Short mmCIF file of C-alpha atoms and ligand atoms in Angstrom, two decimals:
data_model
loop_
_atom_site.label_atom_id
_atom_site.label_comp_id
_atom_site.label_asym_id
_atom_site.label_seq_id
_atom_site.Cartn_x
_atom_site.Cartn_y
_atom_site.Cartn_z
CA UNK A 1 -9.52 37.51 7.93
CA UNK A 2 -10.43 35.91 4.65
CA UNK A 3 -14.15 35.42 4.14
CA UNK A 4 -13.80 32.87 1.32
CA UNK A 5 -13.68 29.21 2.18
CA UNK A 6 -10.24 27.75 2.69
CA UNK A 7 -8.94 24.18 2.67
CA UNK A 8 -5.44 22.77 3.04
CA UNK A 9 -3.63 19.86 1.45
CA UNK A 10 -0.63 18.60 3.40
CA UNK A 11 1.77 16.46 1.38
CA UNK A 12 3.30 13.65 3.41
CA UNK A 13 3.55 10.64 1.10
CA UNK A 14 7.34 10.69 0.95
CA UNK A 15 9.40 8.10 2.79
CA UNK A 16 12.24 10.45 3.59
CA UNK A 17 15.03 8.04 2.67
CA UNK A 18 17.69 10.42 3.95
CA UNK A 19 16.35 9.97 7.49
CA UNK A 20 17.51 6.30 7.37
CA UNK A 21 14.45 5.27 9.32
CA UNK A 22 11.73 2.63 9.43
CA UNK A 23 9.05 5.26 10.00
CA UNK A 24 7.73 7.95 7.66
CA UNK A 25 9.73 11.16 7.87
CA UNK A 26 6.86 13.30 9.13
CA UNK A 27 6.37 10.95 12.11
CA UNK A 28 9.71 11.96 13.62
CA UNK A 29 9.02 14.11 16.66
CA UNK A 30 9.70 17.78 17.20
CA UNK A 31 9.00 19.20 20.68
CA UNK A 32 7.45 15.91 21.77
CA UNK A 33 5.06 15.14 18.91
CA UNK A 34 5.31 14.00 15.28
CA UNK A 35 6.43 16.91 13.09
CA UNK A 36 3.26 16.72 10.97
CA UNK A 37 1.20 17.36 14.11
CA UNK A 38 3.10 20.60 14.69
CA UNK A 39 2.07 21.76 11.24
CA UNK A 40 -1.53 20.61 11.74
CA UNK A 41 -1.69 22.48 15.06
CA UNK A 42 -0.69 25.69 13.25
CA UNK A 43 -3.32 25.03 10.58
CA UNK A 44 -5.80 24.46 13.42
CA UNK A 45 -5.50 28.14 14.36
CA UNK A 46 -6.68 29.24 10.91
CA UNK A 47 -10.21 27.78 11.19
CA UNK A 48 -9.98 26.03 7.83
CA UNK A 49 -13.00 24.34 6.31
CA UNK A 50 -11.15 21.13 5.58
CA UNK A 51 -7.70 19.57 5.77
CA UNK A 52 -6.56 16.59 3.70
CA UNK A 53 -3.27 14.85 4.38
CA UNK A 54 -1.79 12.97 1.42
CA UNK A 55 -0.02 9.84 2.69
CA UNK A 56 1.73 6.91 1.07
CA UNK A 57 0.44 3.33 1.10
CA UNK A 58 0.85 1.36 4.36
CA UNK A 59 1.35 4.39 6.58
CA UNK A 60 -1.19 3.40 9.26
CA UNK A 61 0.64 5.13 12.11
CA UNK A 62 0.70 8.35 10.14
CA UNK A 63 -3.01 8.10 9.35
CA UNK A 64 -3.70 7.59 13.06
CA UNK A 65 -1.45 10.52 14.00
CA UNK A 66 -3.27 12.97 11.73
CA UNK A 67 -6.81 11.81 12.65
CA UNK A 68 -9.49 13.15 12.62
CA UNK A 69 -8.28 14.86 9.44
CA UNK A 70 -9.06 13.11 6.18
CA UNK A 71 -6.24 11.22 4.55
CA UNK A 72 -5.87 10.36 0.87
CA UNK A 73 -3.42 7.71 -0.31
CA UNK A 74 -1.05 8.48 -3.18
CA UNK A 75 -0.18 4.99 -4.46
CA UNK A 76 2.40 6.00 -7.04
CA UNK A 77 4.79 8.60 -5.70
CA UNK A 78 5.35 10.44 -8.95
CA UNK A 79 5.68 14.03 -7.85
CA UNK A 80 4.16 16.88 -5.87
CA UNK A 81 1.74 17.72 -8.70
CA UNK A 82 0.31 14.19 -8.63
CA UNK A 83 0.13 14.25 -4.82
CA UNK A 84 -1.93 17.46 -4.92
CA UNK A 85 -4.23 15.89 -7.52
CA UNK A 86 -4.89 13.05 -5.05
CA UNK A 87 -5.55 15.64 -2.33
CA UNK A 88 -7.93 17.63 -4.55
CA UNK A 89 -9.99 14.52 -5.33
CA UNK A 90 -10.46 14.01 -1.58
CA UNK A 91 -11.54 17.66 -1.23
CA UNK A 92 -14.26 17.27 -3.86
CA UNK A 93 -15.28 20.27 -5.94
CA UNK A 94 -13.70 22.82 -3.67
CA UNK A 95 -13.40 26.27 -5.21
CA UNK A 96 -12.26 28.41 -2.30
CA UNK A 97 -8.62 28.96 -1.33
CA UNK A 98 -6.50 25.82 -1.32
CA UNK A 99 -3.32 25.99 0.73
CA UNK A 100 -0.69 23.39 -0.18
CA UNK A 101 1.90 22.61 2.48
CA UNK A 102 4.66 20.04 2.89
CA UNK A 103 4.58 17.84 5.98
CA UNK A 104 8.34 18.08 6.27
CA UNK A 105 8.20 21.88 6.72
CA UNK A 106 6.77 21.94 10.24
CA UNK A 107 7.76 25.33 11.64
CA UNK A 108 5.42 27.45 9.56
CA UNK A 109 3.69 30.22 11.53
CA UNK A 110 0.07 31.30 11.55
CA UNK A 111 1.08 34.88 10.61
CA UNK A 112 2.82 33.77 7.43
CA UNK A 113 -0.10 31.60 6.35
CA UNK A 114 -2.48 34.49 7.00
CA UNK A 115 -0.30 36.72 4.83
CA UNK A 116 -0.64 34.11 2.04
CA UNK A 117 -4.43 34.10 2.34
CA UNK A 118 -4.48 37.88 2.42
CA UNK A 119 -2.49 37.98 -0.84
CA UNK A 120 -5.27 35.94 -2.49
CA UNK A 121 -7.75 38.80 -1.92
CA UNK A 122 -8.41 41.05 -4.95
CA UNK A 123 -7.22 44.65 -4.60
CA UNK A 124 -8.91 47.69 -6.17
CA UNK A 125 -10.85 46.11 -8.97
CA UNK A 126 -8.00 43.84 -10.03
CA UNK A 127 -8.35 40.09 -10.19
CA UNK A 128 -6.81 38.19 -7.31
CA UNK A 129 -3.75 36.13 -8.22
CA UNK A 130 -4.67 32.53 -9.01
CA UNK A 131 -1.54 31.22 -7.29
CA UNK A 132 0.37 32.77 -4.37
CA UNK A 133 3.75 31.21 -3.64
CA UNK A 134 5.66 31.57 -0.39
CA UNK A 135 9.19 32.52 -1.38
CA UNK A 136 12.29 33.01 0.69
CA UNK A 137 15.96 33.91 0.36
CA UNK A 138 17.91 30.94 1.71
CA UNK A 139 21.60 31.32 2.45
CA UNK A 140 22.20 28.35 0.16
CA UNK A 141 19.61 28.21 -2.65
CA UNK A 142 21.02 24.78 -3.66
CA UNK A 143 18.27 22.37 -4.75
CA UNK A 144 15.31 24.69 -4.15
CA UNK A 145 13.10 25.71 -7.06
CA UNK A 146 13.81 29.26 -8.28
CA UNK A 147 11.10 31.91 -8.54
CA UNK A 148 11.30 33.77 -11.84
CA UNK A 149 9.68 37.19 -11.41
CA UNK A 150 8.91 40.14 -13.66
CA UNK A 151 11.63 42.76 -13.18
CA UNK A 152 9.13 45.62 -13.28
CA UNK A 153 6.10 44.61 -11.26
CA UNK A 154 7.56 41.65 -9.30
CA UNK A 155 4.83 39.33 -10.59
CA UNK A 156 5.65 35.65 -10.51
CA UNK A 157 6.22 34.30 -14.02
CA UNK A 158 7.26 30.72 -13.40
CA UNK A 159 8.99 28.32 -11.01
CA UNK A 160 12.01 26.46 -12.34
CA UNK A 161 13.25 23.39 -10.49
CA UNK A 162 17.00 23.49 -9.83
CA UNK A 163 17.54 20.34 -11.90
CA UNK A 164 15.89 21.94 -14.91
CA UNK A 165 17.26 25.47 -14.49
CA UNK A 166 19.74 27.27 -16.73
CA UNK A 167 22.98 28.63 -15.20
CA UNK A 168 21.42 32.08 -15.32
CA UNK A 169 18.25 30.93 -13.52
CA UNK A 170 20.33 29.22 -10.83
CA UNK A 171 21.68 32.68 -9.92
CA UNK A 172 18.19 33.78 -8.78
CA UNK A 173 18.26 34.10 -4.99
CA UNK A 174 14.47 33.95 -4.48
CA UNK A 175 13.39 30.34 -3.88
CA UNK A 176 10.23 28.27 -3.55
CA UNK A 177 9.51 27.22 0.03
CA UNK A 178 6.92 24.75 -1.25
CA UNK A 179 3.95 26.49 0.35
CA UNK A 180 1.38 27.72 -2.15
CA UNK A 181 -2.12 29.10 -2.03
CA UNK A 182 -4.36 28.41 -5.03
CA UNK A 183 -7.71 29.49 -6.34
CA UNK A 184 -9.36 26.08 -5.95
CA UNK A 185 -11.68 26.80 -8.89
CA UNK A 186 -8.72 27.14 -11.28
CA UNK A 187 -6.67 24.24 -9.90
CA UNK A 188 -8.23 21.27 -11.76
CA UNK A 189 -7.49 22.79 -15.18
CA UNK A 190 -3.86 23.38 -14.16
CA UNK A 191 -3.28 19.99 -12.55
CA UNK A 192 -4.79 18.21 -15.58
CA UNK A 193 -2.12 19.70 -17.84
CA UNK A 194 0.99 18.87 -15.78
CA UNK A 195 3.52 16.70 -17.57
CA UNK A 196 6.45 14.64 -16.33
CA UNK A 197 8.70 15.75 -19.17
CA UNK A 198 11.49 17.12 -16.96
CA UNK A 199 14.79 16.21 -15.30
CA UNK A 200 13.20 14.11 -12.54
CA UNK A 201 10.44 12.56 -14.67
CA UNK A 202 7.91 13.73 -12.04
CA UNK A 203 4.72 15.76 -12.12
CA UNK A 204 5.89 19.06 -10.62
CA UNK A 205 3.28 21.08 -8.75
CA UNK A 206 5.47 24.10 -9.42
CA UNK A 207 4.60 24.01 -13.15
CA UNK A 208 1.12 25.25 -12.20
CA UNK A 209 2.47 28.81 -12.09
CA UNK A 210 3.51 28.85 -15.77
CA UNK A 211 0.26 27.14 -16.76
CA UNK A 212 -1.86 29.66 -14.85
CA UNK A 213 -0.12 32.50 -16.67
CA UNK A 214 -0.76 30.81 -20.02
CA UNK A 215 -4.45 30.96 -19.09
CA UNK A 216 -4.19 34.69 -18.37
CA UNK A 217 -4.12 34.52 -14.56
CA UNK A 218 -1.63 36.42 -12.46
CA UNK A 219 0.59 34.82 -9.79
CA UNK A 220 2.39 36.45 -6.88
CA UNK A 221 5.00 35.88 -4.19
CA UNK A 222 4.80 36.42 -0.44
CA UNK A 223 8.19 36.39 1.24
CA UNK A 224 8.83 34.37 4.38
CA UNK A 225 11.60 33.88 6.86
CA UNK A 226 14.19 31.15 6.23
CA UNK A 227 13.98 29.90 9.81
CA UNK A 228 10.31 28.96 9.62
CA UNK A 229 10.65 27.45 6.16
CA UNK A 230 13.33 24.95 7.04
CA UNK A 231 12.57 21.62 5.38
CA UNK A 232 13.49 18.49 7.32
CA UNK A 233 15.16 15.90 5.11
CA UNK A 234 17.85 14.49 7.42
CA UNK A 235 18.47 13.94 11.15
CA UNK A 236 20.73 16.98 11.07
CA UNK A 237 17.89 19.19 9.83
CA UNK A 238 15.61 17.48 12.38
CA UNK A 239 17.94 18.64 15.15
CA UNK A 240 17.99 22.16 13.68
CA UNK A 241 14.18 22.22 13.57
CA UNK A 242 14.08 21.00 17.19
CA UNK A 243 16.32 23.86 18.28
CA UNK A 244 14.12 26.42 16.52
CA UNK A 245 10.99 24.90 18.10
CA UNK A 246 12.66 24.84 21.54
CA UNK A 247 13.72 28.48 21.24
CA UNK A 248 10.11 29.43 20.53
CA UNK A 249 8.88 27.46 23.56
CA UNK A 250 11.58 28.96 25.79
CA UNK A 251 10.59 32.44 24.68
CA UNK A 252 6.93 31.68 25.37
CA UNK A 253 7.74 30.42 28.90
CA UNK A 254 9.83 33.50 29.68
CA UNK A 255 7.20 35.87 28.26
CA UNK A 256 4.68 34.07 30.48
CA UNK A 257 6.69 34.92 33.60
CA UNK A 258 9.11 32.03 34.10
CA UNK A 259 12.81 32.50 34.76
CA UNK A 260 15.08 30.08 32.91
CA UNK A 261 18.60 30.38 34.26
CA UNK A 262 19.98 28.69 31.14
CA UNK A 263 17.31 28.62 28.41
CA UNK A 264 19.54 26.54 26.13
CA UNK A 265 19.45 23.59 28.55
CA UNK A 266 15.73 23.76 29.33
CA UNK A 267 13.72 21.52 27.00
CA UNK A 268 9.96 21.81 26.68
CA UNK A 269 7.23 19.86 24.92
CA UNK A 270 4.66 21.47 22.68
CA UNK A 271 2.08 21.31 25.48
CA UNK A 272 4.12 22.24 28.56
CA UNK A 273 2.13 24.61 30.78
CA UNK A 274 4.13 26.91 33.03
CA UNK A 275 2.79 29.40 35.56
CA UNK A 276 4.18 32.71 36.71
CA UNK A 277 7.24 33.25 38.88
CA UNK A 278 8.51 29.77 38.17
CA UNK A 279 12.26 29.42 38.54
CA UNK A 280 13.89 26.73 36.41
CA UNK A 281 17.54 25.87 36.96
CA UNK A 282 19.72 24.36 34.18
CA UNK A 283 19.27 20.91 32.56
CA UNK A 284 15.58 20.28 32.92
CA UNK A 285 13.60 18.18 30.42
CA UNK A 286 9.82 18.39 30.07
CA UNK A 287 8.26 15.48 28.19
CA UNK A 288 4.66 15.79 27.01
CA UNK A 289 1.78 16.48 29.40
CA UNK A 290 3.42 18.55 32.13
CA UNK A 291 1.70 21.36 34.04
CA UNK A 292 3.58 23.63 36.44
CA UNK A 293 1.76 26.05 38.76
CA UNK A 294 2.83 29.47 40.02
CA UNK A 295 5.87 30.10 42.17
CA UNK A 296 7.33 26.64 41.62
CA UNK A 297 11.09 26.22 41.94
CA UNK A 298 12.63 23.48 39.80
CA UNK A 299 16.21 22.80 40.72
CA UNK A 300 18.80 21.55 38.24
CA UNK A 301 18.77 18.20 36.38
CA UNK A 302 15.16 17.03 36.47
CA UNK A 303 13.09 14.91 34.06
CA UNK A 304 9.29 15.21 33.94
CA UNK A 305 6.56 13.68 31.78
CA UNK A 306 2.80 13.47 32.24
CA UNK A 307 3.10 15.14 35.63
CA UNK A 308 1.75 18.19 37.45
CA UNK A 309 3.34 20.38 40.09
CA UNK A 310 1.11 22.79 41.97
CA UNK A 311 1.83 26.29 43.29
CA UNK A 312 4.77 26.90 45.59
CA UNK A 313 6.36 23.46 45.33
CA UNK A 314 10.10 22.85 45.23
CA UNK A 315 11.36 19.96 43.09
CA UNK A 316 14.86 18.62 42.46
CA UNK A 317 17.75 18.66 41.96
CA UNK A 318 17.78 15.29 40.13
CA UNK A 319 14.09 14.45 40.50
CA UNK A 320 12.10 12.30 38.08
CA UNK A 321 8.34 12.65 37.73
CA UNK A 322 6.72 10.02 35.56
CA UNK A 323 3.17 9.90 34.14
CA UNK A 324 0.47 10.37 36.75
CA UNK A 325 2.70 12.08 39.32
CA UNK A 326 0.61 14.86 40.87
CA UNK A 327 2.23 17.15 43.39
CA UNK A 328 -0.20 19.45 45.23
CA UNK A 329 0.75 22.90 46.45
CA UNK A 330 3.81 23.48 48.62
CA UNK A 331 5.20 19.98 48.30
CA UNK A 332 8.92 19.22 48.41
CA UNK A 333 10.47 16.54 46.23
CA UNK A 334 14.22 16.24 46.46
CA UNK A 335 17.20 14.54 44.89
CA UNK A 336 17.07 11.03 43.42
CA UNK A 337 13.35 10.72 43.96
CA UNK A 338 11.15 9.00 41.36
CA UNK A 339 7.37 9.39 41.51
CA UNK A 340 4.88 7.59 39.23
CA UNK A 341 1.06 7.49 39.20
CA UNK A 342 0.85 8.98 42.69
CA UNK A 343 -0.57 11.98 44.49
CA UNK A 344 1.53 13.92 46.93
CA UNK A 345 -0.97 16.08 48.79
CA UNK A 346 -0.39 19.63 50.02
CA UNK A 347 2.81 20.14 51.97
CA UNK A 348 3.97 16.52 51.59
CA UNK A 349 7.74 15.98 51.65
CA UNK A 350 9.66 13.31 49.76
CA UNK A 351 13.17 14.62 49.91
CA UNK A 352 15.80 11.96 49.30
CA UNK A 353 16.47 8.70 47.41
CA UNK A 354 12.90 7.42 47.19
CA UNK A 355 10.54 5.60 44.85
CA UNK A 356 6.83 6.40 45.19
CA UNK A 357 4.66 4.44 42.73
CA UNK A 358 0.87 3.88 42.68
CA UNK A 359 0.50 5.72 45.97
CA UNK A 360 -1.11 8.55 47.86
CA UNK A 361 1.04 10.60 50.19
CA UNK A 362 -1.33 12.50 52.47
CA UNK A 363 -1.08 16.22 53.24
CA UNK A 364 1.97 17.13 55.28
CA UNK A 365 3.29 13.56 55.42
CA UNK A 366 7.07 13.17 55.58
CA UNK A 367 8.73 10.36 53.69
CA UNK A 368 12.21 9.53 55.00
CA UNK A 369 15.29 8.99 52.88
CA UNK A 370 15.43 5.71 50.98
CA UNK A 371 11.75 4.82 51.34
CA UNK A 372 10.43 2.49 48.63
CA UNK A 373 6.82 1.68 47.82
CA UNK A 374 7.05 -1.93 46.64
CA UNK A 375 4.20 -1.64 44.16
CA UNK A 376 4.96 -4.58 41.87
CA UNK A 377 5.21 -8.28 42.70
CA UNK A 378 6.19 -9.34 39.21
CA UNK A 379 2.52 -9.80 38.21
CA UNK A 380 0.33 -7.07 39.65
CA UNK A 381 0.64 -3.43 40.65
CA UNK A 382 -0.79 -2.54 44.08
CA UNK A 383 -1.45 0.70 45.91
CA UNK A 384 0.08 2.30 48.97
CA UNK A 385 -1.96 4.79 51.02
CA UNK A 386 -0.13 7.07 53.40
CA UNK A 387 -2.38 9.22 55.59
CA UNK A 388 -2.03 12.94 56.28
CA UNK A 389 0.78 13.88 58.62
CA UNK A 390 2.26 10.37 58.72
CA UNK A 391 6.01 10.01 59.25
CA UNK A 392 7.84 7.25 57.40
CA UNK A 393 11.31 6.57 58.81
CA UNK A 394 14.29 6.25 56.51
CA UNK A 395 14.96 3.10 54.53
CA UNK A 396 11.46 1.69 54.88
CA UNK A 397 9.96 -0.73 52.37
CA UNK A 398 6.17 -0.37 52.09
CA UNK A 399 4.95 -3.62 50.53
CA UNK A 400 1.73 -2.83 48.67
CA UNK A 401 -1.18 -3.15 49.04
CA UNK A 402 -0.74 -1.38 52.34
CA UNK A 403 -2.38 1.50 54.25
CA UNK A 404 -0.72 3.72 56.79
CA UNK A 405 -3.15 5.77 58.87
CA UNK A 406 -3.00 9.52 59.34
CA UNK A 407 -0.44 10.68 61.89
CA UNK A 408 1.22 7.25 62.18
CA UNK A 409 4.97 6.89 62.69
CA UNK A 410 6.91 4.12 61.00
CA UNK A 411 10.36 3.44 62.50
CA UNK A 412 13.39 3.62 60.23
CA UNK A 413 14.33 0.43 58.42
CA UNK A 414 10.87 -1.13 58.63
CA UNK A 415 9.44 -3.50 56.04
CA UNK A 416 5.66 -3.07 56.23
CA UNK A 417 3.45 -5.91 55.02
CA UNK A 418 0.32 -5.04 57.02
CA UNK A 419 -1.76 -1.90 57.54
CA UNK A 420 -0.89 0.64 60.24
CA UNK A 421 -3.64 2.40 62.21
CA UNK A 422 -4.07 6.14 62.71
CA UNK A 423 -1.47 7.57 65.10
CA UNK A 424 0.16 4.14 65.65
CA UNK A 425 3.90 3.76 66.00
CA UNK A 426 5.21 0.71 64.21
CA UNK A 427 8.64 -0.80 63.71
CA UNK A 428 9.40 -4.15 62.11
CA UNK A 429 13.15 -4.35 62.52
CA UNK A 430 14.98 -6.79 64.87
CA UNK A 431 15.68 -5.78 68.48
CA UNK A 432 19.04 -4.06 69.04
CA UNK A 433 21.62 -6.23 70.92
CA UNK A 434 24.42 -4.70 73.02
CA UNK A 435 27.72 -6.43 74.05
CA UNK A 436 29.70 -3.96 76.25
CA UNK A 437 33.41 -3.56 75.37
CA UNK A 438 33.27 -6.31 72.75
CA UNK A 439 34.77 -4.16 69.98
CA UNK A 440 38.16 -3.83 71.72
CA UNK A 441 38.29 -7.60 72.54
CA UNK A 442 37.47 -8.34 68.89
CA UNK A 443 40.31 -6.11 67.62
CA UNK A 444 42.84 -7.64 70.11
CA UNK A 445 41.99 -11.15 68.96
CA UNK A 446 42.41 -10.10 65.29
CA UNK A 447 45.83 -8.47 65.96
CA UNK A 448 47.09 -11.59 67.80
CA UNK A 449 46.02 -13.77 64.89
CA UNK A 450 47.89 -11.54 62.41
CA UNK A 451 51.14 -11.75 64.53
CA UNK A 452 50.96 -15.57 64.60
CA UNK A 453 50.49 -15.75 60.83
CA UNK A 454 53.58 -13.56 60.33
CA UNK A 455 55.76 -15.83 62.54
CA UNK A 456 54.64 -18.88 60.57
CA UNK A 457 55.96 -17.00 57.49
C1 LIG B 1 9.96 20.85 -3.68
C2 LIG B 1 9.63 21.86 -4.80
C3 LIG B 1 10.74 22.90 -4.85
C4 LIG B 1 10.87 23.57 -3.51
C5 LIG B 1 11.11 22.55 -2.41
C6 LIG B 1 11.01 23.20 -1.06
C7 LIG B 1 8.39 20.62 -6.50
C8 LIG B 1 8.44 20.00 -7.85
N1 LIG B 1 9.52 21.18 -6.05
O1 LIG B 1 11.13 20.15 -4.06
O2 LIG B 1 10.42 23.89 -5.83
O3 LIG B 1 11.95 24.51 -3.55
O4 LIG B 1 10.10 21.51 -2.45
O5 LIG B 1 11.36 22.31 -0.04
O6 LIG B 1 7.35 20.62 -5.87
N2 LIG B 1 5.57 14.36 -1.90
C9 LIG B 1 4.46 13.54 -2.00
N3 LIG B 1 4.32 12.78 -3.14
C10 LIG B 1 5.21 12.82 -4.16
C11 LIG B 1 6.33 13.67 -4.05
C12 LIG B 1 6.48 14.43 -2.90
O7 LIG B 1 3.63 13.48 -1.10
O8 LIG B 1 4.99 12.11 -5.15
C13 LIG B 1 5.73 15.18 -0.68
C14 LIG B 1 6.94 14.79 0.13
O9 LIG B 1 6.59 13.84 1.12
C15 LIG B 1 7.35 16.10 0.74
C16 LIG B 1 6.91 17.15 -0.26
O10 LIG B 1 5.93 16.52 -1.07
O11 LIG B 1 6.70 16.36 1.97
C17 LIG B 1 8.04 17.71 -1.12
O12 LIG B 1 8.61 16.70 -1.91
P1 LIG B 1 10.15 16.65 -2.22
O13 LIG B 1 10.40 15.49 -3.12
O14 LIG B 1 10.93 16.74 -0.96
O15 LIG B 1 10.33 17.99 -3.09
P2 LIG B 1 11.68 18.79 -3.32
O16 LIG B 1 12.49 18.09 -4.34
O17 LIG B 1 12.27 19.13 -2.03
CA1 LIG B 2 12.06 18.38 0.33
#
């Protein structure tokens, strides 16, 4: 691709008032991470020389979220042209390609950005265009800037903001997505001449096109797809962007060899890793940091985050894996089981109504229904170790810290407060007491009592 140096300026100083939120708009998550990080990840694939993110004052969380990229603070939010000026100062005397992107347009693809850079290359002895604008044909052009082009050669003449456009210009279907690619060497002379004499009283970046033409440079348009150019200004558009991002992730999982019975109810995070021949039933949510091996079967209605499931395991229905849950190969985790910060080693089975926290379940161990690792005493978390091949009877409470040796058997209903040796059998419940025939005598006494009460009235 392009041999000339390339930098990017991402504009993210806006507050996004229409989000009705305490946090900056670009910090709202899409596919499990702030939307600006989705855009930065795409830029990451382009091997750019430098990226500057323009932020507003007091946006510490945003600065942390975009690290290690440089940030530049725009103190007075007086338009996209001013914001780019702030970004250019942070870039120094950069005269390669400068891509300008908006942080609230997070679904941009690598292919489209490459097409923009390509359009900046000179063809057959002609000069390269000084500004390339990414245009699109939205269903509703509404408030988007309109791209005025030459009827004969399609060259871009100017961008008119909707607020400043004539009725005739408003009829132009081709709109400005906001993404532009500049000749960095020409930019300072354009930015220096921007004025705020317009409907909004702002310094419009879009005026750079007209100014470049005044200086004898050409400008051009690359067309993009409406779906990837969606700008997020409200929670409704955030939900739309989420759906588009999810559809891409679903497609990627299926292309990678996973079967999704109902893709529309399978939700991934940007970093979900899925192996081959994985079968995913409906209503499954993957939070960030999940890795699924090959041949795994995930039954309906599960929630996972920060967890890994190795080859051949069967999980769900209704299972919850929290951060640090690591299931080795061929494990079984069943309904209403919650696992946190624990290893279940190969072939381990935790099938019903159980909480496993801060624990190790050894290879092939079987955890009975209703078992609870009591890992928290209100002050400290403690560990439970369950050896390979151990059998924990149903409804046992394992009060941590506690160790159960390999091959041990714990009787149902036990509350363990001390370690169990290898191959021991242990029960902690009270002895069973038998009173022969007592049930019938009990019922007779109760019936007699009822009769007497009736007579009394
Ligand atoms: C802008 C374009 C318009 C285009 C539309 C596409 C201009 C003048 N207009 O309009 O042609 O069709 O985007 O969505 O550029 N920002 C700052 N500092 C500022 C102002 C804005 O950082 O002082 C950032 C915002 O955070 C946002 C982006 O720039 O990420 C766009 O700003 P916004 O005010 O939303 O521009 P639009 O009116 O949508
Ligand atoms: Ca906008």
